[in-house]
GROMACS .gro file of C-alpha atoms in nm:
model
  491
    1MET     CA    1  -7.191  10.844  -3.295
    2PRO     CA    2  -6.838  10.774  -3.180
    3THR     CA    3  -6.809  10.488  -2.931
    4ASN     CA    4  -6.515  10.478  -2.694
    5GLY     CA    5  -6.372  10.763  -2.904
    6LEU     CA    6  -6.242  10.519  -3.162
    7SER     CA    7  -6.483  10.513  -3.460
    8ARG     CA    8  -6.830  10.586  -3.566
    9ALA     CA    9  -7.119  10.360  -3.618
   10LEU     CA   10  -7.185  10.300  -3.984
   11LYS     CA   11  -7.508  10.455  -4.132
   12LEU     CA   12  -7.741  10.179  -4.224
   13GLN     CA   13  -7.763  10.163  -4.601
   14PHE     CA   14  -7.934   9.878  -4.787
   15GLY     CA   15  -8.118   9.749  -5.089
   16LEU     CA   16  -8.481   9.638  -5.061
   17ILE     CA   17  -8.573   9.328  -5.271
   18ASN     CA   18  -8.932   9.260  -5.356
   19TYR     CA   19  -9.112   8.924  -5.402
   20GLU     CA   20  -8.996   8.910  -5.768
   21ASN     CA   21  -8.637   8.943  -5.658
   22ARG     CA   22  -8.609   9.297  -5.794
   23TYR     CA   23  -8.463   9.598  -5.608
   24LEU     CA   24  -8.642   9.918  -5.513
   25THR     CA   25  -8.490  10.183  -5.749
   26ALA     CA   26  -8.492  10.561  -5.725
   27GLU     CA   27  -8.474  10.731  -6.068
   28ALA     CA   28  -8.341  11.084  -6.117
   29PHE     CA   29  -8.604  11.154  -6.375
   30GLY     CA   30  -8.917  11.294  -6.200
   31PHE     CA   31  -8.798  11.137  -5.872
   32LYS     CA   32  -8.994  10.819  -5.974
   33VAL     CA   33  -8.944  10.483  -5.798
   34ASN     CA   34  -8.987  10.135  -5.935
   35ALA     CA   35  -8.899   9.782  -5.839
   36SER     CA   36  -8.697   9.689  -6.149
   37GLY     CA   37  -8.337   9.680  -6.045
   38ILE     CA   38  -8.158   9.341  -6.099
   39SER     CA   39  -7.872   9.418  -5.871
   40MET     CA   40  -7.774   9.674  -5.603
   41LYS     CA   41  -7.601   9.968  -5.761
   42LYS     CA   42  -7.612  10.337  -5.656
   43LYS     CA   43  -7.980  10.384  -5.757
   44GLN     CA   44  -8.086  10.085  -5.541
   45ILE     CA   45  -7.927  10.205  -5.215
   46TRP     CA   46  -8.148  10.346  -4.945
   47THR     CA   47  -8.036  10.512  -4.617
   48LEU     CA   48  -8.239  10.452  -4.306
   49GLU     CA   49  -8.304  10.761  -4.087
   50GLN     CA   50  -8.489  10.755  -3.759
   51ASP     CA   51  -8.735  11.012  -3.624
   52GLU     CA   52  -8.573  11.186  -3.326
   53GLN     CA   53  -8.891  11.198  -3.123
   54ASP     CA   54  -9.034  10.859  -3.209
   55GLY     CA   55  -8.769  10.582  -3.254
   56GLN     CA   56  -9.023  10.351  -3.422
   57VAL     CA   57  -9.070  10.587  -3.708
   58VAL     CA   58  -8.822  10.568  -3.997
   59PHE     CA   59  -8.759  10.761  -4.317
   60LEU     CA   60  -8.611  10.613  -4.628
   61ARG     CA   61  -8.374  10.847  -4.817
   62SER     CA   62  -8.268  10.771  -5.178
   63HIS     CA   63  -7.921  10.815  -5.328
   64LEU     CA   64  -8.050  11.154  -5.456
   65GLY     CA   65  -8.112  11.272  -5.093
   66ARG     CA   66  -8.490  11.262  -5.141
   67TYR     CA   67  -8.742  11.085  -4.915
   68LEU     CA   68  -8.988  10.815  -4.995
   69ALA     CA   69  -9.344  10.924  -4.935
   70SER     CA   70  -9.705  10.795  -4.967
   71ASP     CA   71 -10.025  10.998  -4.997
   72LYS     CA   72 -10.366  10.894  -4.863
   73ASP     CA   73 -10.449  10.720  -5.192
   74GLY     CA   74 -10.135  10.505  -5.172
   75LYS     CA   75  -9.946  10.693  -5.447
   76ILE     CA   76  -9.567  10.657  -5.400
   77VAL     CA   77  -9.332  10.943  -5.474
   78CYS     CA   78  -8.972  11.018  -5.378
   79GLY     CA   79  -8.919  11.394  -5.422
   80ALA     CA   80  -8.932  11.544  -5.071
   81GLU     CA   81  -8.613  11.720  -4.976
   82LYS     CA   82  -8.706  11.707  -4.605
   83PRO     CA   83  -8.901  11.433  -4.431
   84ASP     CA   84  -9.253  11.551  -4.408
   85PRO     CA   85  -9.548  11.365  -4.241
   86GLU     CA   86  -9.621  11.153  -4.557
   87CYS     CA   87  -9.255  11.018  -4.541
   88ARG     CA   88  -9.311  10.846  -4.205
   89PHE     CA   89  -9.306  10.462  -4.220
   90LEU     CA   90  -9.309  10.183  -3.969
   91ILE     CA   91  -9.101   9.868  -4.015
   92VAL     CA   92  -9.301   9.549  -3.942
   93PRO     CA   93  -9.044   9.263  -3.933
   94GLN     CA   94  -9.158   8.914  -4.036
   95SER     CA   95  -9.040   8.582  -3.904
   96ASP     CA   96  -8.838   8.509  -4.221
   97GLY     CA   97  -8.642   8.836  -4.178
   98ARG     CA   98  -8.829   9.027  -4.447
   99TRP     CA   99  -8.991   9.362  -4.380
  100ALA     CA  100  -9.331   9.507  -4.437
  101LEU     CA  101  -9.322   9.890  -4.461
  102GLN     CA  102  -9.641  10.057  -4.317
  103SER     CA  103  -9.727  10.420  -4.387
  104GLU     CA  104  -9.756  10.571  -4.033
  105PRO     CA  105 -10.020  10.837  -4.114
  106PHE     CA  106 -10.245  10.608  -4.331
  107LEU     CA  107 -10.161  10.259  -4.188
  108ARG     CA  108 -10.148  10.104  -4.537
  109TYR     CA  109  -9.867   9.870  -4.654
  110PHE     CA  110  -9.612   9.945  -4.933
  111GLY     CA  111  -9.558   9.690  -5.220
  112GLY     CA  112  -9.595   9.592  -5.581
  113SER     CA  113  -9.364   9.525  -5.870
  114ALA     CA  114  -9.190   9.705  -6.157
  115ASP     CA  115  -9.356  10.038  -6.218
  116TYR     CA  116  -9.668   9.935  -6.022
  117LEU     CA  117  -9.585  10.034  -5.671
  118SER     CA  118  -9.838  10.156  -5.418
  119CYS     CA  119  -9.897  10.190  -5.048
  120PHE     CA  120 -10.259  10.092  -5.030
  121ALA     CA  121 -10.273   9.729  -4.907
  122GLN     CA  122 -10.472   9.688  -4.582
  123VAL     CA  123 -10.303   9.357  -4.497
  124ILE     CA  124  -9.955   9.215  -4.555
  125GLY     CA  125  -9.936   8.977  -4.848
  126GLU     CA  126  -9.634   8.838  -5.048
  127GLN     CA  127  -9.630   9.158  -5.256
  128GLU     CA  128  -9.579   9.375  -4.948
  129LEU     CA  129  -9.267   9.190  -4.822
  130TRP     CA  130  -8.917   9.317  -4.885
  131ALA     CA  131  -8.586   9.144  -4.811
  132VAL     CA  132  -8.305   9.361  -4.677
  133HIS     CA  133  -7.963   9.355  -4.838
  134LEU     CA  134  -7.705   9.560  -4.648
  135ALA     CA  135  -7.503   9.793  -4.870
  136LEU     CA  136  -7.223   9.885  -4.629
  137HIS     CA  137  -6.879   9.711  -4.664
  138PRO     CA  138  -6.924   9.366  -4.501
  139GLN     CA  139  -6.609   9.382  -4.290
  140ALA     CA  140  -6.643   9.578  -3.968
  141SER     CA  141  -6.609   9.587  -3.588
  142LEU     CA  142  -6.905   9.460  -3.397
  143LEU     CA  143  -6.998   9.656  -3.083
  144SER     CA  144  -7.239   9.532  -2.814
  145VAL     CA  145  -7.474   9.826  -2.726
  146ALA     CA  146  -7.539   9.703  -2.377
  147ARG     CA  147  -7.183   9.605  -2.279
  148LYS     CA  148  -7.008   9.878  -2.475
  149ARG     CA  149  -6.744   9.614  -2.571
  150TYR     CA  150  -6.628   9.486  -2.898
  151ALA     CA  151  -6.647   9.132  -3.033
  152HIS     CA  152  -6.324   8.947  -3.113
  153LEU     CA  153  -6.216   8.593  -3.191
  154SER     CA  154  -6.097   8.413  -2.879
  155ALA     CA  155  -5.907   8.134  -3.055
  156SER     CA  156  -5.806   7.960  -2.728
  157ASP     CA  157  -6.172   7.930  -2.622
  158GLY     CA  158  -6.302   7.864  -2.973
  159GLU     CA  159  -6.557   8.142  -2.943
  160ILE     CA  160  -6.634   8.501  -3.024
  161SER     CA  161  -6.598   8.701  -2.703
  162VAL     CA  162  -6.754   9.043  -2.656
  163ASP     CA  163  -6.508   9.187  -2.402
  164SER     CA  164  -6.268   9.413  -2.580
  165ASN     CA  165  -6.244   9.784  -2.496
  166ILE     CA  166  -6.109   9.864  -2.839
  167PRO     CA  167  -6.124   9.659  -3.158
  168TRP     CA  168  -5.756   9.578  -3.183
  169GLY     CA  169  -5.580   9.345  -3.424
  170VAL     CA  170  -5.704   9.098  -3.685
  171ASP     CA  171  -5.911   8.911  -3.427
  172SER     CA  172  -6.158   9.208  -3.400
  173LEU     CA  173  -6.263   9.192  -3.766
  174VAL     CA  174  -6.599   9.033  -3.839
  175THR     CA  175  -6.706   8.954  -4.198
  176LEU     CA  176  -7.083   8.945  -4.273
  177VAL     CA  177  -7.155   8.686  -4.542
  178TYR     CA  178  -7.488   8.742  -4.727
  179LEU     CA  179  -7.668   8.436  -4.875
  180ASP     CA  180  -8.043   8.403  -4.967
  181GLY     CA  181  -8.154   8.704  -4.757
  182LYS     CA  182  -7.973   8.584  -4.433
  183TYR     CA  183  -7.637   8.674  -4.282
  184SER     CA  184  -7.355   8.474  -4.134
  185LEU     CA  185  -7.070   8.599  -3.912
  186LYS     CA  186  -6.727   8.495  -4.028
  187THR     CA  187  -6.410   8.520  -3.815
  188CYS     CA  188  -6.064   8.615  -3.943
  189ASP     CA  189  -5.969   8.241  -3.951
  190SER     CA  190  -6.263   8.168  -4.185
  191ARG     CA  191  -6.495   8.000  -3.940
  192PHE     CA  192  -6.867   8.069  -3.891
  193LEU     CA  193  -7.046   8.155  -3.565
  194SER     CA  194  -7.306   7.894  -3.489
  195SER     CA  195  -7.613   7.986  -3.279
  196ASP     CA  196  -7.477   7.767  -2.993
  197GLY     CA  197  -7.168   7.985  -2.977
  198LYS     CA  198  -6.933   7.739  -3.141
  199LEU     CA  199  -6.720   7.827  -3.441
  200VAL     CA  200  -6.763   7.588  -3.739
  201LYS     CA  201  -6.604   7.553  -4.084
  202GLU     CA  202  -6.928   7.511  -4.280
  203ASN     CA  203  -7.205   7.773  -4.344
  204THR     CA  204  -7.530   7.593  -4.242
  205ASN     CA  205  -7.882   7.670  -4.120
  206ASN     CA  206  -7.737   7.707  -3.764
  207THR     CA  207  -7.495   7.974  -3.882
  208SER     CA  208  -7.755   8.180  -4.073
  209PHE     CA  209  -7.921   8.473  -3.906
  210THR     CA  210  -8.193   8.716  -4.014
  211LEU     CA  211  -8.108   9.075  -3.958
  212GLU     CA  212  -8.358   9.295  -3.766
  213LEU     CA  213  -8.329   9.665  -3.699
  214LYS     CA  214  -8.438   9.825  -3.375
  215SER     CA  215  -8.373  10.189  -3.291
  216GLY     CA  216  -8.108  10.198  -3.567
  217LYS     CA  217  -7.919   9.904  -3.418
  218LEU     CA  218  -7.883   9.550  -3.548
  219ALA     CA  219  -8.012   9.222  -3.401
  220PHE     CA  220  -7.930   8.877  -3.532
  221LYS     CA  221  -8.215   8.616  -3.510
  222ASP     CA  222  -8.139   8.248  -3.549
  223CYS     CA  223  -8.346   7.975  -3.711
  224ASP     CA  224  -8.526   7.905  -3.388
  225GLY     CA  225  -8.633   8.270  -3.339
  226LYS     CA  226  -8.378   8.346  -3.062
  227TYR     CA  227  -8.128   8.635  -3.075
  228LEU     CA  228  -7.748   8.656  -3.049
  229THR     CA  229  -7.638   8.806  -2.721
  230PRO     CA  230  -7.316   8.824  -2.510
  231VAL     CA  231  -7.335   8.563  -2.237
  232GLY     CA  232  -7.130   8.528  -1.916
  233PRO     CA  233  -6.820   8.711  -1.797
  234THR     CA  234  -6.632   8.688  -2.126
  235GLY     CA  235  -6.942   8.782  -2.322
  236THR     CA  236  -6.955   8.465  -2.530
  237LEU     CA  237  -7.159   8.544  -2.846
  238ARG     CA  238  -7.445   8.297  -2.880
  239SER     CA  239  -7.822   8.275  -2.894
  240GLY     CA  240  -7.985   8.359  -2.571
  241ARG     CA  241  -8.336   8.286  -2.444
  242CYS     CA  242  -8.508   8.596  -2.572
  243SER     CA  243  -8.748   8.584  -2.861
  244LYS     CA  244  -8.777   8.965  -2.863
  245PRO     CA  245  -8.459   9.183  -2.891
  246GLY     CA  246  -8.383   9.407  -2.586
  247LYS     CA  247  -8.080   9.619  -2.533
  248ASP     CA  248  -7.864   9.309  -2.469
  249GLU     CA  249  -7.935   9.176  -2.819
  250LEU     CA  250  -7.843   9.497  -3.007
  251PHE     CA  251  -7.521   9.575  -3.190
  252ASP     CA  252  -7.350   9.848  -3.390
  253LEU     CA  253  -7.131   9.794  -3.690
  254GLU     CA  254  -6.834  10.025  -3.693
  255GLU     CA  255  -6.589  10.080  -3.977
  256SER     CA  256  -6.266   9.891  -3.930
  257HIS     CA  257  -5.956  10.109  -3.985
  258PRO     CA  258  -5.641   9.952  -4.128
  259GLN     CA  259  -5.397   9.839  -3.857
  260VAL     CA  260  -5.027   9.805  -3.944
  261VAL     CA  261  -4.684   9.712  -3.809
  262PHE     CA  262  -4.365   9.874  -3.927
  263GLN     CA  263  -4.019   9.719  -3.959
  264ALA     CA  264  -3.721   9.950  -3.980
  265THR     CA  265  -3.390   9.896  -4.167
  266ASN     CA  266  -3.248   9.732  -3.850
  267LYS     CA  267  -3.505   9.457  -3.910
  268ARG     CA  268  -3.675   9.541  -3.575
  269PHE     CA  269  -4.040   9.635  -3.516
  270VAL     CA  270  -4.152   9.988  -3.432
  271SER     CA  271  -4.302   9.977  -3.080
  272VAL     CA  272  -4.432  10.181  -2.785
  273LYS     CA  273  -4.320   9.915  -2.541
  274GLN     CA  274  -4.042  10.136  -2.402
  275GLY     CA  275  -4.277  10.416  -2.293
  276VAL     CA  276  -4.362  10.736  -2.479
  277SER     CA  277  -4.083  10.733  -2.742
  278ILE     CA  278  -4.154  10.543  -3.067
  279SER     CA  279  -3.858  10.315  -3.136
  280ALA     CA  280  -3.769  10.032  -3.366
  281ASN     CA  281  -3.644   9.790  -3.108
  282GLN     CA  282  -3.867   9.491  -3.077
  283ASP     CA  283  -3.836   9.146  -3.241
  284VAL     CA  284  -4.198   9.026  -3.208
  285GLU     CA  285  -4.531   9.172  -3.325
  286THR     CA  286  -4.774   9.233  -3.042
  287ASP     CA  287  -5.043   9.491  -2.967
  288MET     CA  288  -4.760   9.729  -2.865
  289GLU     CA  289  -4.619   9.710  -3.227
  290THR     CA  290  -4.961   9.754  -3.394
  291PHE     CA  291  -5.081  10.097  -3.498
  292GLN     CA  292  -5.415  10.207  -3.629
  293MET     CA  293  -5.385  10.415  -3.936
  294GLU     CA  294  -5.662  10.690  -3.955
  295ILE     CA  295  -5.661  10.906  -4.265
  296ASP     CA  296  -5.796  11.258  -4.243
  297LYS     CA  297  -6.088  11.309  -4.487
  298GLU     CA  298  -5.988  11.662  -4.589
  299SER     CA  299  -5.603  11.665  -4.588
  300LYS     CA  300  -5.564  11.293  -4.670
  301LYS     CA  301  -5.281  11.294  -4.409
  302SER     CA  302  -5.234  10.994  -4.182
  303MET     CA  303  -5.250  10.963  -3.802
  304PHE     CA  304  -5.109  10.661  -3.614
  305ARG     CA  305  -5.294  10.552  -3.304
  306THR     CA  306  -5.144  10.319  -3.038
  307ASN     CA  307  -5.344  10.052  -2.871
  308GLY     CA  308  -5.345  10.277  -2.561
  309GLY     CA  309  -5.549  10.537  -2.759
  310SER     CA  310  -5.271  10.803  -2.798
  311TYR     CA  311  -5.124  10.923  -3.132
  312TRP     CA  312  -4.774  10.954  -3.278
  313THR     CA  313  -4.679  11.319  -3.260
  314LEU     CA  314  -4.377  11.537  -3.351
  315VAL     CA  315  -4.209  11.692  -3.046
  316SER     CA  316  -3.907  11.922  -3.001
  317HIS     CA  317  -3.576  11.822  -3.173
  318GLY     CA  318  -3.778  11.612  -3.427
  319GLU     CA  319  -3.847  11.315  -3.191
  320ILE     CA  320  -4.158  11.108  -3.251
  321GLN     CA  321  -4.350  11.021  -2.928
  322SER     CA  322  -4.689  10.868  -2.844
  323THR     CA  323  -4.796  11.153  -2.617
  324ALA     CA  324  -5.081  11.318  -2.813
  325THR     CA  325  -5.438  11.247  -2.705
  326GLU     CA  326  -5.603  11.484  -2.964
  327VAL     CA  327  -5.552  11.508  -3.334
  328GLU     CA  328  -5.354  11.825  -3.425
  329VAL     CA  329  -5.107  11.940  -3.688
  330ASN     CA  330  -4.809  11.755  -3.528
  331THR     CA  331  -4.996  11.422  -3.532
  332MET     CA  332  -5.049  11.433  -3.907
  333PHE     CA  333  -4.801  11.267  -4.139
  334ASP     CA  334  -4.762  11.228  -4.519
  335ILE     CA  335  -4.688  10.881  -4.649
  336GLU     CA  336  -4.482  10.835  -4.966
  337TRP     CA  337  -4.548  10.500  -5.139
  338ARG     CA  338  -4.217  10.365  -5.266
  339GLY     CA  339  -4.290  10.015  -5.391
  340ARG     CA  340  -4.211   9.772  -5.112
  341ARG     CA  341  -4.135  10.044  -4.855
  342VAL     CA  342  -4.285  10.372  -4.730
  343ALA     CA  343  -4.126  10.699  -4.629
  344ILE     CA  344  -4.310  10.911  -4.368
  345ARG     CA  345  -4.289  11.289  -4.361
  346ALA     CA  346  -4.376  11.478  -4.047
  347SER     CA  347  -4.536  11.824  -4.013
  348ASN     CA  348  -4.191  11.991  -4.002
  349GLY     CA  349  -4.139  11.874  -4.365
  350LYS     CA  350  -3.866  11.632  -4.258
  351TYR     CA  351  -3.863  11.253  -4.317
  352VAL     CA  352  -3.879  11.017  -4.027
  353CYS     CA  353  -3.560  10.825  -3.981
  354THR     CA  354  -3.451  10.536  -3.760
  355LYS     CA  355  -3.160  10.645  -3.540
  356LYS     CA  356  -2.880  10.398  -3.427
  357ASN     CA  357  -3.062  10.334  -3.102
  358GLY     CA  358  -3.387  10.267  -3.282
  359GLN     CA  359  -3.549  10.599  -3.196
  360LEU     CA  360  -3.768  10.747  -3.466
  361SER     CA  361  -3.697  11.113  -3.538
  362ALA     CA  362  -3.816  11.347  -3.820
  363VAL     CA  363  -3.475  11.505  -3.907
  364SER     CA  364  -3.397  11.401  -4.267
  365ASP     CA  365  -3.423  11.602  -4.582
  366THR     CA  366  -3.381  11.309  -4.817
  367VAL     CA  367  -3.480  10.940  -4.821
  368GLY     CA  368  -3.218  10.671  -4.779
  369ASP     CA  369  -3.223  10.326  -4.614
  370ASP     CA  370  -3.273  10.472  -4.262
  371GLU     CA  371  -3.589  10.660  -4.383
  372LEU     CA  372  -3.755  10.357  -4.533
  373LEU     CA  373  -4.001  10.146  -4.340
  374LEU     CA  374  -4.164   9.813  -4.425
  375MET     CA  375  -4.533   9.855  -4.359
  376LYS     CA  376  -4.758   9.542  -4.317
  377LEU     CA  377  -5.137   9.551  -4.303
  378ILE     CA  378  -5.245   9.297  -4.033
  379ASN     CA  379  -5.628   9.312  -4.008
  380ARG     CA  380  -5.733   9.213  -4.359
  381PRO     CA  381  -5.640   8.846  -4.410
  382MET     CA  382  -5.972   8.831  -4.615
  383LEU     CA  383  -6.011   9.090  -4.881
  384ILE     CA  384  -6.346   9.223  -5.007
  385LEU     CA  385  -6.325   9.510  -5.260
  386HIS     CA  386  -6.608   9.751  -5.336
  387GLY     CA  387  -6.562  10.016  -5.601
  388GLU     CA  388  -6.772  10.295  -5.751
  389ASN     CA  389  -6.986  10.041  -5.948
  390GLY     CA  390  -7.011   9.751  -5.703
  391PHE     CA  391  -6.809   9.458  -5.554
  392VAL     CA  392  -6.530   9.259  -5.713
  393CYS     CA  393  -6.643   8.905  -5.790
  394HIS     CA  394  -6.527   8.617  -6.013
  395HIS     CA  395  -6.676   8.632  -6.359
  396LYS     CA  396  -6.909   8.336  -6.417
  397ASN     CA  397  -6.756   8.193  -6.739
  398SER     CA  398  -6.394   8.311  -6.757
  399ASN     CA  399  -6.084   8.376  -6.546
  400THR     CA  400  -6.148   8.745  -6.527
  401LEU     CA  401  -6.303   8.947  -6.246
  402ASP     CA  402  -6.612   9.171  -6.248
  403ALA     CA  403  -6.605   9.501  -6.055
  404ASN     CA  404  -6.975   9.589  -6.067
  405ARG     CA  405  -7.152   9.312  -5.874
  406SER     CA  406  -7.401   9.341  -5.587
  407VAL     CA  407  -7.254   9.016  -5.434
  408TYR     CA  408  -6.899   8.989  -5.329
  409ASP     CA  409  -6.627   8.710  -5.333
  410ILE     CA  410  -6.385   8.687  -5.042
  411PHE     CA  411  -6.016   8.671  -5.138
  412SER     CA  412  -5.706   8.589  -4.929
  413LEU     CA  413  -5.442   8.866  -4.885
  414ILE     CA  414  -5.091   8.724  -4.832
  415PHE     CA  415  -4.811   8.961  -4.729
  416ASN     CA  416  -4.479   8.934  -4.921
  417ASP     CA  417  -4.197   9.172  -4.817
  418GLY     CA  418  -4.394   9.502  -4.855
  419ALA     CA  419  -4.611   9.369  -5.143
  420TYR     CA  420  -4.918   9.141  -5.135
  421ASN     CA  421  -5.036   8.842  -5.324
  422ILE     CA  422  -5.413   8.796  -5.375
  423LYS     CA  423  -5.547   8.443  -5.380
  424SER     CA  424  -5.895   8.327  -5.505
  425VAL     CA  425  -6.111   8.064  -5.335
  426ASN     CA  426  -5.986   7.796  -5.567
  427GLY     CA  427  -5.625   7.849  -5.444
  428LYS     CA  428  -5.514   8.028  -5.766
  429PHE     CA  429  -5.356   8.372  -5.771
  430TRP     CA  430  -5.443   8.717  -5.933
  431TYR     CA  431  -5.214   8.847  -6.211
  432VAL     CA  432  -5.226   9.115  -6.475
  433SER     CA  433  -5.234   8.974  -6.826
  434ASN     CA  434  -5.049   9.129  -7.117
  435SER     CA  435  -5.371   9.288  -7.236
  436GLY     CA  436  -5.429   9.454  -6.895
  437LEU     CA  437  -5.700   9.218  -6.766
  438VAL     CA  438  -5.686   9.111  -6.402
  439CYS     CA  439  -5.708   8.736  -6.406
  440SER     CA  440  -5.773   8.502  -6.114
  441ASP     CA  441  -5.626   8.166  -6.230
  442GLY     CA  442  -5.252   8.211  -6.178
  443GLU     CA  443  -5.047   7.922  -6.072
  444LYS     CA  444  -4.769   8.152  -5.939
  445SER     CA  445  -4.826   8.451  -5.711
  446GLU     CA  446  -4.778   8.800  -5.841
  447ASP     CA  447  -4.702   9.111  -5.640
  448PHE     CA  448  -4.953   9.389  -5.589
  449PHE     CA  449  -4.888   9.706  -5.386
  450LEU     CA  450  -5.151   9.864  -5.157
  451GLU     CA  451  -5.159  10.242  -5.120
  452PHE     CA  452  -5.389  10.375  -4.844
  453LEU     CA  453  -5.473  10.719  -5.002
  454GLU     CA  454  -5.805  10.820  -4.860
  455HIS     CA  455  -6.028  10.751  -4.553
  456GLY     CA  456  -6.169  10.395  -4.607
  457ARG     CA  457  -6.020  10.363  -4.963
  458VAL     CA  458  -5.711  10.179  -5.100
  459ALA     CA  459  -5.550  10.194  -5.443
  460ILE     CA  460  -5.381   9.871  -5.568
  461LYS     CA  461  -5.091   9.889  -5.805
  462GLY     CA  462  -4.979   9.585  -6.010
  463SER     CA  463  -4.625   9.480  -6.081
  464ASN     CA  464  -4.662   9.654  -6.413
  465GLY     CA  465  -4.682   9.986  -6.224
  466LYS     CA  466  -5.051  10.048  -6.323
  467TYR     CA  467  -5.348  10.073  -6.091
  468LEU     CA  468  -5.644   9.827  -6.070
  469ARG     CA  469  -5.970   9.998  -6.190
  470GLY     CA  470  -6.318   9.905  -6.291
  471ASP     CA  471  -6.386   9.980  -6.657
  472GLN     CA  472  -6.711  10.088  -6.816
  473GLY     CA  473  -6.812   9.737  -6.895
  474GLY     CA  474  -6.769   9.632  -6.534
  475THR     CA  475  -6.443   9.441  -6.579
  476LEU     CA  476  -6.151   9.464  -6.337
  477MET     CA  477  -5.848   9.598  -6.530
  478GLY     CA  478  -5.490   9.644  -6.424
  479ASP     CA  479  -5.414   9.933  -6.661
  480GLY     CA  480  -5.490  10.259  -6.470
  481PRO     CA  481  -5.217  10.515  -6.534
  482SER     CA  482  -5.306  10.714  -6.220
  483VAL     CA  483  -5.547  10.708  -5.931
  484ASP     CA  484  -5.910  10.832  -5.987
  485ALA     CA  485  -6.257  10.729  -5.866
  486SER     CA  486  -6.245  10.407  -6.072
  487SER     CA  487  -5.927  10.285  -5.893
  488LEU     CA  488  -6.011  10.361  -5.530
  489TRP     CA  489  -6.152  10.061  -5.339
  490GLU     CA  490  -6.330  10.017  -5.010
  491TYR     CA  491  -6.158   9.716  -4.854
   0.00000   0.00000   0.00000
């Protein structure tokens, strides 16, 4: 559901981990289910759907689009194409954050191990408890359901405030850090939210929250059983007094679009400060010089939204203005990735150029200096990459990187004149070796180039002109000749 017209709440997808630390898995053969998965890949991801009439009732849909069901004898199957009465479950949250799943028609509890799963237990024991591991990309915007405002880092007050109308700039990015079944909220300056509302450097018991779901929304419960809530006029995010989550304690996660600034050949930033015309005439980066890049899922064309909510659009005589309130053909632009610079083509087929007065106009047939723009991503100082087989993570015993893990490492993204350097936790840099392996122990920084090609996906090109991809063995390689599914990354 779009909130404030900006984005959509992310569908809740997760893995369920049983008491033996194994994931609930949906097999294609015979639509069987087991609890044998050792990590969260595609077969271990479940989507939560709610009953429209009764918000307490949930359905669990597998990656095959089939629904989990239990019959009166407790037999578990996952073949239903539509949710029928036997697919109805209730979530019974436990104090440690784990869930018990109760069949609504038969009131029995679901549990077990390996191939021995059933929904026949009359009481909740250890075998009937499941830990919840979110499968969505852990960087998002956090929206308070009650206040209809977004959370952002208020550095001057040293807190997270829930008072933004739109999630703008790097301060509005929240990173969920998953550890031992609990979640921490990390700000863009690498601090953790403590239950008392303070931001601290270390991840401790006071910064760890269990995640609860209520009516499809998230609630964060601290170690004392209290819930995060916005408090006071600025909406300081901290634990409140409630030990049961009401509307004030509920949040949505929304996907975070890339936000960028552009610098023209005159070395000045593209801005909307002067009114409706888009001009490269500012010397500092503020919200007026920041644009949200939204990529159309079908055409793969880009729209650029201003912090006032309007879009760049092509008007008569080729001028680019910020007057469009709806997406239409003249608000869609093609981006050409040219190493450290980009060229932008408008719907009239002409390239956008910077005129002598700084005004942007789509009037050029070819690309020269005036048609090239420096584009800088500002709202990903921390990089988490998720590919078709899992997250990118340091390999345990070498300097290479895995691209198929269910846990993620957080890397630093450092801008360098239209390129980016990627830094590991240990302070060393990524580079591509002569054999095409991406290594993470470089003393010197190496340039990588980000190409935003699809909605929510980026391709990363190395200095060798090849794309980063996950290979069959799960290793991150820097040898992709072109972009395909293995070289597109959620970021």
